[in-house]
XYZ file of C-alpha atoms in Angstrom:
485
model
C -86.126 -37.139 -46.428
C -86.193 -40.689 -44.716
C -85.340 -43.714 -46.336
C -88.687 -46.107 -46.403
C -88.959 -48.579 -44.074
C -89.635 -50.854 -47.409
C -85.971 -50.634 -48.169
C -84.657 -53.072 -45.765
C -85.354 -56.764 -45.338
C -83.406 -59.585 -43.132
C -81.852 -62.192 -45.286
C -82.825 -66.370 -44.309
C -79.498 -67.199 -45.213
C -77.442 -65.232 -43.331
C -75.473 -67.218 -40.823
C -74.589 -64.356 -38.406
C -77.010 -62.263 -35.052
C -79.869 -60.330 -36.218
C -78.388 -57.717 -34.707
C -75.018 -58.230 -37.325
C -77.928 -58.923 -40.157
C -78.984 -55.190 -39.446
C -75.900 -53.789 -39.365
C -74.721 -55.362 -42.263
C -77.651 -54.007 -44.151
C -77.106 -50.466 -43.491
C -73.662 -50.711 -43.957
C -73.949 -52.143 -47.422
C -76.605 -49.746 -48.177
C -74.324 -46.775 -47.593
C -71.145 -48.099 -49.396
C -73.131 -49.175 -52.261
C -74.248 -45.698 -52.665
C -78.278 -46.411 -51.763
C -78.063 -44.346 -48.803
C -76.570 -40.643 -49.413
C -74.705 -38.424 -46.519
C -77.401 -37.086 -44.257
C -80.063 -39.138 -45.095
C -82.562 -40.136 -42.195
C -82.986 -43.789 -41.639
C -86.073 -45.266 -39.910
C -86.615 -44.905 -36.242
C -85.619 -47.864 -34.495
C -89.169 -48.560 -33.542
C -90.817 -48.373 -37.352
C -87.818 -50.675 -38.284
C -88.391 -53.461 -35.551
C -91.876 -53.422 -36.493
C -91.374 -54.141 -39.971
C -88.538 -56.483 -39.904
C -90.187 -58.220 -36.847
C -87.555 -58.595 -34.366
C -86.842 -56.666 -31.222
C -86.219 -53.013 -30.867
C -83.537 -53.439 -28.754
C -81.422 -55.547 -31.344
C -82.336 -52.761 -33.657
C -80.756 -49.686 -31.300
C -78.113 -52.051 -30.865
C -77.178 -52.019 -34.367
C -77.788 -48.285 -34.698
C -75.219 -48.072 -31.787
C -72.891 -49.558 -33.153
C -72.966 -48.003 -36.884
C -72.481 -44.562 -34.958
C -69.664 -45.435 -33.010
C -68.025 -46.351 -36.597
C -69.205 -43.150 -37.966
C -71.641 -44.559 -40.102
C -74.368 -42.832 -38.916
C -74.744 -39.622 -36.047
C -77.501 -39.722 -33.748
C -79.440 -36.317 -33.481
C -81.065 -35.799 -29.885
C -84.595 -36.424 -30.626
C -84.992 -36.295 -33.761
C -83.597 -40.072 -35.056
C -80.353 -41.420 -36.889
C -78.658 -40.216 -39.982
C -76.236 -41.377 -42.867
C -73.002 -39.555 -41.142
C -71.502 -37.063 -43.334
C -68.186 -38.904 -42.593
C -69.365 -42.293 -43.731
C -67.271 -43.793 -46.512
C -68.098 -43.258 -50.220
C -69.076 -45.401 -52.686
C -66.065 -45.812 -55.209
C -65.944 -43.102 -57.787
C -65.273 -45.530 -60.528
C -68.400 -48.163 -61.211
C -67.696 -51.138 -63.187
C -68.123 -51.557 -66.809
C -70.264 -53.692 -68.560
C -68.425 -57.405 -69.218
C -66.263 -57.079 -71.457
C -65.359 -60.411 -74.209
C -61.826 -62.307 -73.208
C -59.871 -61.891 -76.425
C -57.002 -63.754 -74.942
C -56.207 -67.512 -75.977
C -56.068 -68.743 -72.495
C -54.853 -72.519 -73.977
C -51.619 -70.415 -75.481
C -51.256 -68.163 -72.134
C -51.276 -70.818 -69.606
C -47.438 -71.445 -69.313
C -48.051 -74.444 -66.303
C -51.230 -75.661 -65.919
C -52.620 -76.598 -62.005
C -56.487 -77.887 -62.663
C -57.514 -80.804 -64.038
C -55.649 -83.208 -61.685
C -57.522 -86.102 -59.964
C -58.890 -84.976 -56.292
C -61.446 -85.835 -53.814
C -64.534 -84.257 -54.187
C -65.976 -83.165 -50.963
C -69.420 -81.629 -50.855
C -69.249 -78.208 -48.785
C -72.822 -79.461 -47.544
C -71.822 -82.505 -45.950
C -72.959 -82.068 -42.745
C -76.678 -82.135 -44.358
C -76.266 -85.745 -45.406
C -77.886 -88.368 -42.659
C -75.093 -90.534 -43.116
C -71.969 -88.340 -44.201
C -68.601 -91.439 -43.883
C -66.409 -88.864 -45.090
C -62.881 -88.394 -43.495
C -61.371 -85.428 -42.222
C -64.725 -83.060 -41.215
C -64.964 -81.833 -37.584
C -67.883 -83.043 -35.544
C -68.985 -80.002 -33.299
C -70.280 -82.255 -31.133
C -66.136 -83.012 -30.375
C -64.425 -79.612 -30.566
C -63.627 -77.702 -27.795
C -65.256 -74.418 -28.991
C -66.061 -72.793 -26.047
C -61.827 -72.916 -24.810
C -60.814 -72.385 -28.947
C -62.930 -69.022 -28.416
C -61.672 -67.914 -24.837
C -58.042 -68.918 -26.358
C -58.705 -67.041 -29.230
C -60.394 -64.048 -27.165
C -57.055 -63.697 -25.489
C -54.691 -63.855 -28.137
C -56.876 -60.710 -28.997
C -55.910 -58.831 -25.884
C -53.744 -56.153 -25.335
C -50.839 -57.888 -23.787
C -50.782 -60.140 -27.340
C -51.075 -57.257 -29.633
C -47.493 -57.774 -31.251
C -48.585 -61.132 -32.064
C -51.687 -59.936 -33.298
C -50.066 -56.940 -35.648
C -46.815 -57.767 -36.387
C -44.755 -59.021 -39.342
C -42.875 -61.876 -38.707
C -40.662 -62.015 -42.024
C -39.282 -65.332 -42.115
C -39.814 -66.679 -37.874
C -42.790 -67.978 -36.174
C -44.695 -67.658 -32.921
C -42.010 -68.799 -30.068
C -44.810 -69.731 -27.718
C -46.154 -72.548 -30.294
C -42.504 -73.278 -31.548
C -41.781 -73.866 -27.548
C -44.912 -76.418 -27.529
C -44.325 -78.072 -30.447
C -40.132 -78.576 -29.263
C -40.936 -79.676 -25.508
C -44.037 -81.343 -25.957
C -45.473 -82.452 -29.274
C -42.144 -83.808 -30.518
C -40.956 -85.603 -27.814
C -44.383 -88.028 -27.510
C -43.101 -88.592 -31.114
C -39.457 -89.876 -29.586
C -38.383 -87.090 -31.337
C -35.906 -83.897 -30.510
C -35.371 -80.858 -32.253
C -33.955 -77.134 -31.666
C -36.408 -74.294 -32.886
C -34.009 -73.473 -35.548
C -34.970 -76.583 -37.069
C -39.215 -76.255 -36.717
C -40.993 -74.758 -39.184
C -44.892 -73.471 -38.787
C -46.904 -74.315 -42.373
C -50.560 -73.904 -43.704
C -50.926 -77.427 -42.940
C -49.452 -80.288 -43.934
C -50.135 -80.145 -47.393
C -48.330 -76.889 -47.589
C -45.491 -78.746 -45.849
C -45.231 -81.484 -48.095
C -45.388 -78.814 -51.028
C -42.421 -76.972 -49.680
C -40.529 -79.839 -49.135
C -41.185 -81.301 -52.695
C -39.941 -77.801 -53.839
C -36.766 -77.525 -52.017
C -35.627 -81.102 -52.409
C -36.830 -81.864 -56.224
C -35.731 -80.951 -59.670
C -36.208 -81.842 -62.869
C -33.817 -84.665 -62.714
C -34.559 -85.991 -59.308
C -36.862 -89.046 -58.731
C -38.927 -89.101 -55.974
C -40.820 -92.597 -54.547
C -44.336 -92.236 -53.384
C -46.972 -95.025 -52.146
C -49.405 -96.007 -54.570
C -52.441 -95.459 -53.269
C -51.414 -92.209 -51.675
C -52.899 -88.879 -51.298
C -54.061 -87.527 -54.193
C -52.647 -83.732 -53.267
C -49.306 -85.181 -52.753
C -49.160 -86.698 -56.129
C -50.453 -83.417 -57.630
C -47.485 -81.621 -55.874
C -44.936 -83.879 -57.093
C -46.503 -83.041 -60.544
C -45.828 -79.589 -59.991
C -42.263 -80.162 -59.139
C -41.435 -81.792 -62.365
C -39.497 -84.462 -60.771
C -39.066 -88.093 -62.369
C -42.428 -89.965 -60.507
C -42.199 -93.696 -59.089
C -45.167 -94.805 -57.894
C -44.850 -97.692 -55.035
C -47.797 -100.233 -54.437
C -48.610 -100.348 -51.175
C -48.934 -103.675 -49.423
C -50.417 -104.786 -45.881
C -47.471 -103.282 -44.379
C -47.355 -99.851 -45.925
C -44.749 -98.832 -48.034
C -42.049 -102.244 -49.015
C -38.641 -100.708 -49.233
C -37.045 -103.455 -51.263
C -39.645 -102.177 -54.362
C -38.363 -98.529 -53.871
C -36.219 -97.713 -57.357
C -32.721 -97.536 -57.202
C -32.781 -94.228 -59.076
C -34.664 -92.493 -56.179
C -33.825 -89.196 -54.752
C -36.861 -88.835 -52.270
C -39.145 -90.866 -50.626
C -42.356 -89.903 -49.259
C -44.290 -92.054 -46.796
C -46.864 -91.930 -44.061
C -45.864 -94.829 -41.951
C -48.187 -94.209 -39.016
C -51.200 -94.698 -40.550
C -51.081 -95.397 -44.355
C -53.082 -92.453 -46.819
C -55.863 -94.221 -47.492
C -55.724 -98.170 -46.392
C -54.884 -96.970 -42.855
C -51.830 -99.803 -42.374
C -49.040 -99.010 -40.180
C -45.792 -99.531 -40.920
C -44.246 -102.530 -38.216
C -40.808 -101.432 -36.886
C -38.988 -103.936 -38.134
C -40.239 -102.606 -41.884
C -39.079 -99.114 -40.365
C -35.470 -99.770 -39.823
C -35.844 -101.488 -42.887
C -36.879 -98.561 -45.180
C -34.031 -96.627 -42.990
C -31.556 -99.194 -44.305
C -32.947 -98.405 -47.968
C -32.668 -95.173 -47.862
C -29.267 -94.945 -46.568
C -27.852 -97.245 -49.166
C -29.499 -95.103 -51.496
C -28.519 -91.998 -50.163
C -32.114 -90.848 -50.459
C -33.956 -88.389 -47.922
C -37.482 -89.505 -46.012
C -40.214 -86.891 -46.010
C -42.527 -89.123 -43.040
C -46.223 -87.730 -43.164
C -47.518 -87.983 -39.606
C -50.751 -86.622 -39.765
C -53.048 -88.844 -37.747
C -50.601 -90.357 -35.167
C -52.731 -88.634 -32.559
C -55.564 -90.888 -33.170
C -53.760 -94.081 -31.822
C -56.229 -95.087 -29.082
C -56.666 -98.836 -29.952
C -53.093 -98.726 -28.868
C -49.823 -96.602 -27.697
C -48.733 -95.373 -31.217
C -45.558 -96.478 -32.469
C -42.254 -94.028 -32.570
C -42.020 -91.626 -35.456
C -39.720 -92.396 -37.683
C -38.153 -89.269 -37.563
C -36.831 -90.499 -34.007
C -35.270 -93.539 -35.252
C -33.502 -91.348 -37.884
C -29.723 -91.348 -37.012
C -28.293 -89.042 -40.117
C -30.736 -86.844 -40.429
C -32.170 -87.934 -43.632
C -35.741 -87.811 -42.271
C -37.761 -84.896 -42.399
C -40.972 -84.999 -40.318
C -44.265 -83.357 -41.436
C -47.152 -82.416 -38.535
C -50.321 -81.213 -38.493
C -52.860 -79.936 -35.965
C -55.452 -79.577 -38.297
C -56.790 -82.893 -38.218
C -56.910 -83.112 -34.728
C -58.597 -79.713 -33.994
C -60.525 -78.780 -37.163
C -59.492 -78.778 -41.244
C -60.105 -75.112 -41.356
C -57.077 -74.530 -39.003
C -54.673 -74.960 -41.538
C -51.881 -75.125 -38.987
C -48.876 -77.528 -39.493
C -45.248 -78.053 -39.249
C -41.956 -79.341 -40.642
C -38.893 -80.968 -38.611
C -35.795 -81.318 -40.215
C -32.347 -80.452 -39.973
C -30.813 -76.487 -40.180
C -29.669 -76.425 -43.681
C -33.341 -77.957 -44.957
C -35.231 -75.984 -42.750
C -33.682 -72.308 -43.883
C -34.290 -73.202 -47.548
C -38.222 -74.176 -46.333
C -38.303 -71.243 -44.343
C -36.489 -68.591 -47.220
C -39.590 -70.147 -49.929
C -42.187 -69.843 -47.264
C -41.226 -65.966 -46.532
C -40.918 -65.462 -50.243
C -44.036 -67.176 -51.181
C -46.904 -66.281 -47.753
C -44.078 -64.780 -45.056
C -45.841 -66.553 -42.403
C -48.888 -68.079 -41.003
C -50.968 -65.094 -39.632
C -49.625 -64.560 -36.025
C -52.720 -64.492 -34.282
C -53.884 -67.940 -35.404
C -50.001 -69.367 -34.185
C -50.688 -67.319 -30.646
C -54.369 -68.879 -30.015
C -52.853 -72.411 -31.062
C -50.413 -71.868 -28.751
C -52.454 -71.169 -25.427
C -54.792 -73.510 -27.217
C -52.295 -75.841 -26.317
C -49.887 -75.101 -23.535
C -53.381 -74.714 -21.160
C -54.264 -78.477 -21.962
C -57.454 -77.869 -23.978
C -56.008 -79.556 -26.927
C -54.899 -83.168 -24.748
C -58.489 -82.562 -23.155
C -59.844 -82.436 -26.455
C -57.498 -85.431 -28.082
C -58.492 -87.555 -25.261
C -62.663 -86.670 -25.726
C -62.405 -87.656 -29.730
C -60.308 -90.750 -28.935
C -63.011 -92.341 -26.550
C -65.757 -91.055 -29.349
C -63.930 -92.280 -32.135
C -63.423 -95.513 -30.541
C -67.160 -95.830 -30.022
C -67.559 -95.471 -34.130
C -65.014 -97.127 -34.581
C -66.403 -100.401 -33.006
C -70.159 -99.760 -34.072
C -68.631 -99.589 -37.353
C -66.921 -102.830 -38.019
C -69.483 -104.678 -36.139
C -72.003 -103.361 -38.563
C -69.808 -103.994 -41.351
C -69.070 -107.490 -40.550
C -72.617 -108.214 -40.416
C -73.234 -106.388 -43.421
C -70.791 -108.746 -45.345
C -68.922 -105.661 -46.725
C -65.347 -106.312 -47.330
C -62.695 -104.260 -44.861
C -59.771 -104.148 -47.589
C -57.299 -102.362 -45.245
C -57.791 -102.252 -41.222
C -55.424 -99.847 -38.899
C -54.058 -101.422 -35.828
C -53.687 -98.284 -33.849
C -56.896 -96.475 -34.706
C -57.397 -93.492 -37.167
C -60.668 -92.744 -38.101
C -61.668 -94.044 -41.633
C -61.370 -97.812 -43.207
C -60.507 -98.672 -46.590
C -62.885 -100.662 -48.628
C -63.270 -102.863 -50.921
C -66.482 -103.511 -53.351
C -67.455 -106.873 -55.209
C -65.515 -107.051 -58.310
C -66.882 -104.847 -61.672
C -68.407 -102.025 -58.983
C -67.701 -98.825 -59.763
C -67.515 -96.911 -56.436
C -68.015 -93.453 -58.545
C -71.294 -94.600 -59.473
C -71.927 -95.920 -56.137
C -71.451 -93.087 -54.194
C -73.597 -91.230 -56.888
C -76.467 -93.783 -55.935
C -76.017 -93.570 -52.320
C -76.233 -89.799 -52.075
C -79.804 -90.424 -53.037
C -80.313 -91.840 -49.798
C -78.895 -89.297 -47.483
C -75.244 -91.426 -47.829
C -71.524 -89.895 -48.346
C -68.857 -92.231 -49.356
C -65.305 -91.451 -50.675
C -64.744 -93.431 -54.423
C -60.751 -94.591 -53.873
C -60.125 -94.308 -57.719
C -58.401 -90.351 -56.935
C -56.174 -92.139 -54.323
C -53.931 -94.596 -57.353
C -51.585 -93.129 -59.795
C -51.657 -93.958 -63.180
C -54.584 -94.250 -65.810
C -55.603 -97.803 -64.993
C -56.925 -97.001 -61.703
C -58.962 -99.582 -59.639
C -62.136 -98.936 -59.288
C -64.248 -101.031 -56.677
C -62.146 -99.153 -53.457
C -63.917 -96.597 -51.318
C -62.791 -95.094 -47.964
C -65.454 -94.483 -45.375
C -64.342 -92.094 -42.848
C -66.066 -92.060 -38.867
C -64.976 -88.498 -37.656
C -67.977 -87.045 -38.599
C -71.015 -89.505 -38.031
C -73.022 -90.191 -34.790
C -72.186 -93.629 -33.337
C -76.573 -94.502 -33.691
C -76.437 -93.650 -36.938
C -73.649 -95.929 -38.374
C -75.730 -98.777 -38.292
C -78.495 -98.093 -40.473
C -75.946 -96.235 -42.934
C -73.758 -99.221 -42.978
C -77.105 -101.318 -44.422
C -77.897 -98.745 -47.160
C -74.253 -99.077 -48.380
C -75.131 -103.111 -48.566
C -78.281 -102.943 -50.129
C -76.644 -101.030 -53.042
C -73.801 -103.317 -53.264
C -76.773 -106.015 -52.983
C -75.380 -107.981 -50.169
């Protein structure tokens, strides 16, 4: 008997080919247990018709589903559920059941509930999204990520593709990162001492783990990024946050109990101020009278096209006391999750023995596509395309904001891609950015960036990563209106 052509119908929110769509459907259909072994679908014609799309991307489908053994193909006479096609599990599920369990009393450590930025997914839908960290599409390099990708795929890559790493990572992209990411940084390392991470959050989370205990105190800059200060949470360490000033972190307000010190120097998480050298050698001499270790966040040092960017700390570090935190992620896309650590032997193998114990490794096939990503020159291609874009913004921007009359409360000297804002006195930027949304506008309250329950509450970040330079403009006047400047 042949399953009616009523049965199937495309879905408007499915993101993938028609031709996927169709083969989706079918597939689904059998595994749910809808369409029984030997069961005759609808001719490809009679299917096309109905679902009104091409016969072609209909046979395609078809094609496809018997070369999986999904369905056999019999001469003339059409296309049938394959006796070999997978079964629907034998066991259906029950009928929800009540939670009898006190999950207040269970919960031995509890995760939720901390203060984080709250980032629509459906951004991109906003006329005027100033959000930080989002990839424009109009910037990345997709067509090279794919090829890149493509050939990480191929045969010659297939160990990189399949196998298990244990506790080492990719030695192509170890090899980039140690002969050419590093030393723009000033800074030298031996592979034994790199470490691939999910990020740099992950990074920062392994290092808080390794170097913190119960007892330890580790210094962070207030504002800061809120995941940081939720990972330091985690550890259980003693907590002193630091108020920033114009300069970034001051090293003479760093407690004389501390252990660890965490920093972004390069471009300040959120008021975007770098750190002057002077205040670098500085926090160096801190640290060594107080026998602490650095953990230097470098995550936007690539977007430094107002001017050269300034050496890493890391490469002014001479007892190794500094441990250096990358990421590629915010220079190719968020959803790359691809970052590193730098840091000397006996650091690094503890990172590395939690890392294996904990994930093993970063999947080897996103490490391998980085990696030609990288060595072929796509990625300086693609640094130098978002520096000239975001330099555009950047200047459309403050131009509009200085004739706005909004109030700039931090300014980078080397680029980035966000400013830190301040509102008139008794604004609340939570409510602010709920009244802006109305109008198509995305700003980022700072509130979730300060430690402590007094937070202030007239900051907001707006990021330009993610915004078309004609746009900026007429976004930037909304924001004033509200603010009723």
């Amino acid at each position: 008997m042949a399953l009616p052509v009523e049965t199937f119908f495309l879905s408007p929110n499915h993101r993938g080919t028609l031709q996927s769509q169709v083969h989706q459907m079918i597939a689904h259909g059998i595994l749910s247990g809808r369409f029984g072994k030997g069961e005759k679908l609808p001719s490809t014609r009679k299917l096309a018709s109905h679902l009104g799309i091409s016969r072609i991307t209909v046979t395609l489908a078809y094609t496809e589903l018997v070369a999986s053994d999904y369905l056999t193909a019999r001469g003339r006479s059409g296309y049938y559920v394959s006796h070999n096609a997978p079964v629907p599990p034998m066991f259906q599920p029950q009928n929800e059941q009540g939670d009898s369990i006190d999950w207040s009393r269970a919960i031995g450590q509890r995760f939720s509930g901390g203060m984080t930025l709250n980032k629509p997914q459906d951004w991109a839908r906003f006329k005027y999204p100033f959000i930080y960290g989002q990839t424009d599409p109009q910037l990345f390099d997709h067509a090279n990520w794919r090829q890149c990708a493509l050939q990480a795929l191929g045969q010659r890559d297939f160990s990189a593709l399949t196998s298990d790493y244990f506790d080492q990572d990719d030695p192509q992209l170890i090899e980039f990162i140690q002969r050419n990411t590093l030393p723009r940084r000033g800074i030298a390392a031996r592979s034994d001492q790199i470490l691939i991470t999910l990020g740099a959050q992950n990074a920062l989370w392994l290092a808080a783990q390794v170097l913190l205990t119960q007892r330890r105190t580790a210094a962070f800059e207030d504002p800061c990024y809120p995941a940081l200060r939720e990972i330091l949470t985690q550890s259980r360490c003693h907590m002193a946050p630091v108020r920033v000033d114009r300069d970034g972190l001051p090293p003479d307000a760093i407690p004389p109990e501390t252990d660890v010190i965490f920093t972004t120097p390069s471009h300040q998480c959120p008021t975007t101020a770098t750190m002057p050298m002077a205040r670098r050698q500085a926090l160096l001499d801190r640290a060594r009278d107080l026998d602490a270790l650095i953990v230097e966040d470098d995550y936007e040092f690539e977007m430094s096209f107002l001017e050269p960017p300034s050496p890493a700390l890391k490469s002014m570090d001479v007892d190794g006391r500094v441990i250096y935190v990358g990421s590629f992620s915010k220079s190719l896309f968020p959803g790359l999750r691809l970052g590193y650590l730098v840091g000397s032997e006996p650091f690094v193998r503890e990172a590395r023995a939690l890392r294996t114990s904990v994930l093993r490794h970063p999947p080897g096939h996103i490490q391998r596509t980085a990696a030609y990503f990288l060595s072929m020159g796509h990625y300086d291609a693609q640094i130098r395309k978002m520096g000239a874009a975001l330099h555009t913004r950047r200047t459309a921007m403050q131009d509009a904001i200085e004739d706005t009359g909004l109030d700039i409360a931090g300014i980078g000297a080397f680029g980035g891609s966000s400013f830190w804002m301040r509102a008139p006195d008794g604004t609340d930027t939570g409510e602010l950015a709920d009244t802006l949304r109305a109008d198509g506008v995305l700003i980022e309250p700072g509130h979730a960036f300060f430690a402590g329950d007094d937070q202030p509450r007239m900051y907001y970040r707006l990021g330009y990563s993610s915004i078309d330079a004609h746009k900026i403009r007429p976004g930037i006047a909304l924001i004033g209106q509200s603010l009723g400047l």
